[in-house]
PDB file of C-alpha atoms in Angstrom:
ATOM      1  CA  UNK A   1       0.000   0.000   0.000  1.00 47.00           C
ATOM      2  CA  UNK A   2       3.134   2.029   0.200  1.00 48.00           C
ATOM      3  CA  UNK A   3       3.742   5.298   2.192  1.00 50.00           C
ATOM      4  CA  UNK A   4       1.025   7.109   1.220  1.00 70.00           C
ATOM      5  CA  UNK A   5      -0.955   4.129   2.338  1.00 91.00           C
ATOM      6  CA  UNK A   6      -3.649   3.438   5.313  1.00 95.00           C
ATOM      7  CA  UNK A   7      -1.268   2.921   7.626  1.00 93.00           C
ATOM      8  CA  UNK A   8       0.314   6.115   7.304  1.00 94.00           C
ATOM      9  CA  UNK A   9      -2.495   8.013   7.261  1.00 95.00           C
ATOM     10  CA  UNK A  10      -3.226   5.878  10.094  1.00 94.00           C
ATOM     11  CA  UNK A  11      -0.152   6.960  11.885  1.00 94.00           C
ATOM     12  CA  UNK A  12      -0.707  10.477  11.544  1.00 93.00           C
ATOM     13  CA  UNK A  13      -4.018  10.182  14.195  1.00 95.00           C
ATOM     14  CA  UNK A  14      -6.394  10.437  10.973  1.00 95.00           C
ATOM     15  CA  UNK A  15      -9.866   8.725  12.763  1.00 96.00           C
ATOM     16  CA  UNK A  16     -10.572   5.212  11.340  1.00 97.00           C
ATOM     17  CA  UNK A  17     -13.819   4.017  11.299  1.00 97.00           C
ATOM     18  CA  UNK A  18     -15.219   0.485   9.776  1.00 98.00           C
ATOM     19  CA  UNK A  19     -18.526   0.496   7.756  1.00 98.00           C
ATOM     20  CA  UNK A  20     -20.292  -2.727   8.364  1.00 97.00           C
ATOM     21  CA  UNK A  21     -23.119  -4.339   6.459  1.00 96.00           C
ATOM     22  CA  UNK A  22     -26.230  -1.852   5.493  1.00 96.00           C
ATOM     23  CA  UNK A  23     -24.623   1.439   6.909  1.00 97.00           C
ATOM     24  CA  UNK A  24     -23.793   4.542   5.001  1.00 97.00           C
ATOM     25  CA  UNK A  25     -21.207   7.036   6.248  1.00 98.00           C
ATOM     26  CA  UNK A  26     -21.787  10.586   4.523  1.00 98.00           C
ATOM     27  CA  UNK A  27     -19.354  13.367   6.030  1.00 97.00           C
ATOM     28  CA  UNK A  28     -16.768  16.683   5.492  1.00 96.00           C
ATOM     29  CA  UNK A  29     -14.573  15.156   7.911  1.00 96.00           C
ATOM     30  CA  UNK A  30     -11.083  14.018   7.725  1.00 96.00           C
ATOM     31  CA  UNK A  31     -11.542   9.402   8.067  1.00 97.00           C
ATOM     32  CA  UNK A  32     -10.316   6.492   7.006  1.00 97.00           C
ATOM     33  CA  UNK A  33     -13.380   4.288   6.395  1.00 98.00           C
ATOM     34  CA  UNK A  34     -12.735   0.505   5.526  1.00 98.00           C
ATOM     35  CA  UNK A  35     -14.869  -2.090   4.739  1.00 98.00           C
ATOM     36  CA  UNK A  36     -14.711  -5.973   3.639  1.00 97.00           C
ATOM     37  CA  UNK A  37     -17.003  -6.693   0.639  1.00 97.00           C
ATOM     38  CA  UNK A  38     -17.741 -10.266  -1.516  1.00 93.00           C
ATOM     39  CA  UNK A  39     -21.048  -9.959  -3.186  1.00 92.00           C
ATOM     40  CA  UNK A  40     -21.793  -6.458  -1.151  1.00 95.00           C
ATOM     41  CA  UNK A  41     -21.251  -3.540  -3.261  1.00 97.00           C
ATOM     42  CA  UNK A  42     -19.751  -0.334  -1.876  1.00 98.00           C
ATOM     43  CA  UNK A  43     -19.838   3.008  -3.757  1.00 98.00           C
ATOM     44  CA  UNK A  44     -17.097   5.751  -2.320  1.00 98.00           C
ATOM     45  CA  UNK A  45     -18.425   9.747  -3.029  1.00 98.00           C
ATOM     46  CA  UNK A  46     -15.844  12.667  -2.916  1.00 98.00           C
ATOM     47  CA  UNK A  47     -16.951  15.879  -3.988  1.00 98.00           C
ATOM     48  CA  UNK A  48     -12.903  18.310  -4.160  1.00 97.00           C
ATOM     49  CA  UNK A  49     -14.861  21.268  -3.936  1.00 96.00           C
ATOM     50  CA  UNK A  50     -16.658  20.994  -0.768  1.00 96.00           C
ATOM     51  CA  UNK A  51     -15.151  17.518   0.839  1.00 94.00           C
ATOM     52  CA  UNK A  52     -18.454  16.021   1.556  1.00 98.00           C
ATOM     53  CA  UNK A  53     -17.621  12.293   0.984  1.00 98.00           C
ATOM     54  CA  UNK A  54     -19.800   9.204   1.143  1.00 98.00           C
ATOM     55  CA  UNK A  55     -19.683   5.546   1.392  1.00 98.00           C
ATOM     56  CA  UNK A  56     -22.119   3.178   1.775  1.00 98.00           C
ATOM     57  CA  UNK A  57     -22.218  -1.121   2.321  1.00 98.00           C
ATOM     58  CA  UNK A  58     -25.405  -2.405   0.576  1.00 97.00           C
ATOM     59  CA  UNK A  59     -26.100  -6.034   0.514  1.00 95.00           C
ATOM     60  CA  UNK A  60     -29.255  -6.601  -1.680  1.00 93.00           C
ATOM     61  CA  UNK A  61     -30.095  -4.434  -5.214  1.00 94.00           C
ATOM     62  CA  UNK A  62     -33.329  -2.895  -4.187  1.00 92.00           C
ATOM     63  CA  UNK A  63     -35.655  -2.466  -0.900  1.00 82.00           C
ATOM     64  CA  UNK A  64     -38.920  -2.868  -2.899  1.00 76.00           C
ATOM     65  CA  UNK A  65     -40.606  -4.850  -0.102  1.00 67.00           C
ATOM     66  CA  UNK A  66     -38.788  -3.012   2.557  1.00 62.00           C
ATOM     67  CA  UNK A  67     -39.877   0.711   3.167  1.00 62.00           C
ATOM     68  CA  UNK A  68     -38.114   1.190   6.564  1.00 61.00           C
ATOM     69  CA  UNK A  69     -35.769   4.418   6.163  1.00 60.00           C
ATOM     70  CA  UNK A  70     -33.969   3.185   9.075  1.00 63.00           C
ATOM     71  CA  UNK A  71     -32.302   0.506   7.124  1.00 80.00           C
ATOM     72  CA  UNK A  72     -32.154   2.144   3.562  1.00 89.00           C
ATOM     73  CA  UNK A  73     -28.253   1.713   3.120  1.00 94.00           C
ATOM     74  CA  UNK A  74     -28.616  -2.746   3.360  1.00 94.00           C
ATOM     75  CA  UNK A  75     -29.912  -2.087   0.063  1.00 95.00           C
ATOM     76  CA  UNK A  76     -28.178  -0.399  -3.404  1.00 97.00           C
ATOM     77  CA  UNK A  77     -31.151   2.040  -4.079  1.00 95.00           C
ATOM     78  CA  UNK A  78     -31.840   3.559  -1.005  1.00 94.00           C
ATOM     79  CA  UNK A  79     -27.906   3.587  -0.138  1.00 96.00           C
ATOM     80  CA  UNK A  80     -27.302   5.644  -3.215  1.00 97.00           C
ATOM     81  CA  UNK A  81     -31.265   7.726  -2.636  1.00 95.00           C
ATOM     82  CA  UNK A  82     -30.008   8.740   0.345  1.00 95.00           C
ATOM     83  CA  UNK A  83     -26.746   9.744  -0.133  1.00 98.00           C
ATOM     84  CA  UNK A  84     -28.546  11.293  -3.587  1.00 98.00           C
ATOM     85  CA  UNK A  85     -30.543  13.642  -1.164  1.00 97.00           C
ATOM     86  CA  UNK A  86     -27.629  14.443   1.330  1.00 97.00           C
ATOM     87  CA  UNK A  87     -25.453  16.090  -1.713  1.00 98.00           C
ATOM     88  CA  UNK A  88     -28.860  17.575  -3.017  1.00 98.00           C
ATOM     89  CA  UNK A  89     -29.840  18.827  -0.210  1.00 98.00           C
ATOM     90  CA  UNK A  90     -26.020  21.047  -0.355  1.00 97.00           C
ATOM     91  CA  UNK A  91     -26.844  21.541  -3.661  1.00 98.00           C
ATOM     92  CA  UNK A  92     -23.889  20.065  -5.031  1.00 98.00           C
ATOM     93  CA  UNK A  93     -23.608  19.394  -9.004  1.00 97.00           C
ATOM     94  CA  UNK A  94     -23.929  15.434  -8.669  1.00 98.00           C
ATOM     95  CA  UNK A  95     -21.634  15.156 -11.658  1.00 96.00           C
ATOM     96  CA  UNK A  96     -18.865  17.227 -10.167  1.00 97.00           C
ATOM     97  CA  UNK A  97     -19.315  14.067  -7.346  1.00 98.00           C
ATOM     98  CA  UNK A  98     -16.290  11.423  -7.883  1.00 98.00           C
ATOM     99  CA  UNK A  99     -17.809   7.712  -7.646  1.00 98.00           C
ATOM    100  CA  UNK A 100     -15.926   4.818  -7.386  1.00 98.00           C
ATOM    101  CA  UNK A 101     -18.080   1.543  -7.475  1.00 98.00           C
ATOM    102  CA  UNK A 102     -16.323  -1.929  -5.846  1.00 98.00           C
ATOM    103  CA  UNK A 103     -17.625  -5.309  -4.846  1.00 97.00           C
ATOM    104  CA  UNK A 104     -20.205  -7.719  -6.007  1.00 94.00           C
ATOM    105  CA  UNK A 105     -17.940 -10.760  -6.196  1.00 92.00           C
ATOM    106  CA  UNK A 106     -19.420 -14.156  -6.742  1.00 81.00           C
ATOM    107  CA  UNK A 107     -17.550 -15.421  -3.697  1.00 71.00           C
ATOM    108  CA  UNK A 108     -18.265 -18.996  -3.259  1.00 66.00           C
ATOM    109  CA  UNK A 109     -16.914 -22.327  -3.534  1.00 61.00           C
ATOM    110  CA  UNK A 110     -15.734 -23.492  -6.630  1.00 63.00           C
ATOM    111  CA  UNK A 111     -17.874 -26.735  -6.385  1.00 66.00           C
ATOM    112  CA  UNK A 112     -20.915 -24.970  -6.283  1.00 65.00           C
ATOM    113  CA  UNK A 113     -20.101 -21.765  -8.334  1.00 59.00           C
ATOM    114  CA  UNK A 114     -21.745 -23.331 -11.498  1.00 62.00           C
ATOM    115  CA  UNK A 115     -24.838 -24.613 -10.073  1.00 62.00           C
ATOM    116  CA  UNK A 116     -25.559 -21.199  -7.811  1.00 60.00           C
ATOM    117  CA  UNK A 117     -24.499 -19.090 -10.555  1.00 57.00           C
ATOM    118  CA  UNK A 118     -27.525 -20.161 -12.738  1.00 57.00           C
ATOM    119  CA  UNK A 119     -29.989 -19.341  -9.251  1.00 60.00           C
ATOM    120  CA  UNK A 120     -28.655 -16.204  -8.213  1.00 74.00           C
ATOM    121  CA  UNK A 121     -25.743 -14.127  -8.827  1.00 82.00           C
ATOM    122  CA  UNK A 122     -26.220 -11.425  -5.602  1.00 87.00           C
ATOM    123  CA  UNK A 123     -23.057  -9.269  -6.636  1.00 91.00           C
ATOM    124  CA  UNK A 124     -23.994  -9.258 -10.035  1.00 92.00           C
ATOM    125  CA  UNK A 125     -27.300  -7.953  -9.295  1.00 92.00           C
ATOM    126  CA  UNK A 126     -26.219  -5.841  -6.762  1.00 96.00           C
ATOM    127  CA  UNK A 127     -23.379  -4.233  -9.367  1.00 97.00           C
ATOM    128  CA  UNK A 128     -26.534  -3.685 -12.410  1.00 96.00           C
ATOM    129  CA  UNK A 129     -28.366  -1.947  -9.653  1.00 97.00           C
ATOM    130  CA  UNK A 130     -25.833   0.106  -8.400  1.00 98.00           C
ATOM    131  CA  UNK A 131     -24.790   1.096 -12.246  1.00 98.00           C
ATOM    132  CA  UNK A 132     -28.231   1.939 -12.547  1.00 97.00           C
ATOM    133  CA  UNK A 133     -29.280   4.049  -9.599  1.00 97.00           C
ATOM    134  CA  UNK A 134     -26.236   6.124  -9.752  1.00 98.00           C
ATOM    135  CA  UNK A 135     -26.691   6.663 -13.574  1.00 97.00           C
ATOM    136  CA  UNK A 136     -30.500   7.605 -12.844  1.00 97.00           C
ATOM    137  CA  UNK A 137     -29.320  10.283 -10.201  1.00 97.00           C
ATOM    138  CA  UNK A 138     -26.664  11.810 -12.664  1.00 97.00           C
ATOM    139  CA  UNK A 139     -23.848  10.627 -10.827  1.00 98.00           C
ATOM    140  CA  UNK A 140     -20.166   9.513 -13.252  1.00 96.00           C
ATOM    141  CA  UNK A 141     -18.789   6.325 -11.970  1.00 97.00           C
ATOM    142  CA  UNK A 142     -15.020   7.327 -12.681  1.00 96.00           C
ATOM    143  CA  UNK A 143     -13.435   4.472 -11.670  1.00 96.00           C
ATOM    144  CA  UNK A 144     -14.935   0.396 -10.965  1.00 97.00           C
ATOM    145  CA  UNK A 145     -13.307  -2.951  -9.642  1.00 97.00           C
ATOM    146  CA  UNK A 146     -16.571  -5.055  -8.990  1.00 97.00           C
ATOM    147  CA  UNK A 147     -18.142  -8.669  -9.810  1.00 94.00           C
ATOM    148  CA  UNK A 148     -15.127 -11.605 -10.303  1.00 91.00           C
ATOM    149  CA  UNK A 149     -14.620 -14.425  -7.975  1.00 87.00           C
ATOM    150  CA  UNK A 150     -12.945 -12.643  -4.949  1.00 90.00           C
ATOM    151  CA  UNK A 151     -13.860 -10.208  -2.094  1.00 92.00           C
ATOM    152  CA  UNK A 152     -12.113  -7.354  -1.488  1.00 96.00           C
ATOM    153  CA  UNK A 153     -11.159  -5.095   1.517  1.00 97.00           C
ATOM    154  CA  UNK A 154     -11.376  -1.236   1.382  1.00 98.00           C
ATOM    155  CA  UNK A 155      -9.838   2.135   2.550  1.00 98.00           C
ATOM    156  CA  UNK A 156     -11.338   5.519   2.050  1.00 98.00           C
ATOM    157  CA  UNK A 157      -9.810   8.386   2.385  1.00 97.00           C
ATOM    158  CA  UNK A 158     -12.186  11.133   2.479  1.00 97.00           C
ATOM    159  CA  UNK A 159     -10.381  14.151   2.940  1.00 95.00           C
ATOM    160  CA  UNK A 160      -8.377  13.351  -0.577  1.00 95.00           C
ATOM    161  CA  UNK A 161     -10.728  10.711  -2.191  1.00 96.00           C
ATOM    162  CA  UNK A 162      -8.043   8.510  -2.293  1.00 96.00           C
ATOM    163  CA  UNK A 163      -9.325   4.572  -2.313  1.00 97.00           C
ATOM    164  CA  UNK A 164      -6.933   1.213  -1.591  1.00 97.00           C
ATOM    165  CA  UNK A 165      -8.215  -1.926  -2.236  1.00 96.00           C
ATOM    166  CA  UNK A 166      -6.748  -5.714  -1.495  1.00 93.00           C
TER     167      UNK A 166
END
């Protein structure tokens, strides 16, 4: 991760903070957020101008059947809705917004990768839905690592935007 790395910023006091499963961080202050995905998707948000950065840790597409706000980031539409509303409500230019879209890995066995593949392919899903919402809001995904057969683990800077994934 080199110098510039977590760790560093780590060592300098910067706050680190973990985003589990179904939580959405928005904020203008100086963290570290990381998070461990497989067929979760994450989304990081950095808008230079003002430093109001986002991230949110969805774990199904959409919350169709679900209408509770109180748990609006478990799912890729209302994550990305409500994060939509936090930089609207600043009025901030959503495509002056830097996205960065991770995750939706098809992380199981190899034995059964075939057969579930065919049933239900979560990330994927979860990846189409998060292409579409943030598309639908206006919002440039500038850069993507998502579906394969991995997970991943993330760190987001939000005072620079910066993102480091393993």
């Amino acid at each position: 991760w080199g110098t510039a790395g977590p760790r560093r910023l780590m060592d300098r006091g910067i706050r680190h903070t973990h985003l589990l499963i179904g939580e959405c961080i928005v904020s203008g202050h100086d963290l570290l957020i990381s998070t461990v995905l497989g067929s979760c998707v994450s989304a990081t948000f950095h808008h230079p101008a003002t430093r109001l950065c986002a991230m949110f840790h969805a774990m199904l597409p959409t919350r169709e059947r679900d209408s509770r706000q109180v748990l609006a980031c478990k799912y890729v539409d209302g994550a990305i809705n409500l994060i939509a509303g936090k930089y609207a409500a600043r009025s901030i230019d959503f495509r002056e917004v830097e996205v960065k879209l991770f995750g939706g890995g098809f992380t199981v066995s190899r034995r059964e990768r075939e057969t579930l593949l065919n049933m239900v392919d979560v990330g994927g899903m979860n990846v189409e839905q998060a292409r579409r919402e943030l598309i639908r809001h206006g919002f440039a995904i500038l850069r993507e690592d998502v579906l394969g057969i991995k997970g991943r683990k993330l760190y987001f800077h939000t005072s620079s935007g910066a993102v480091w994934m393993k």
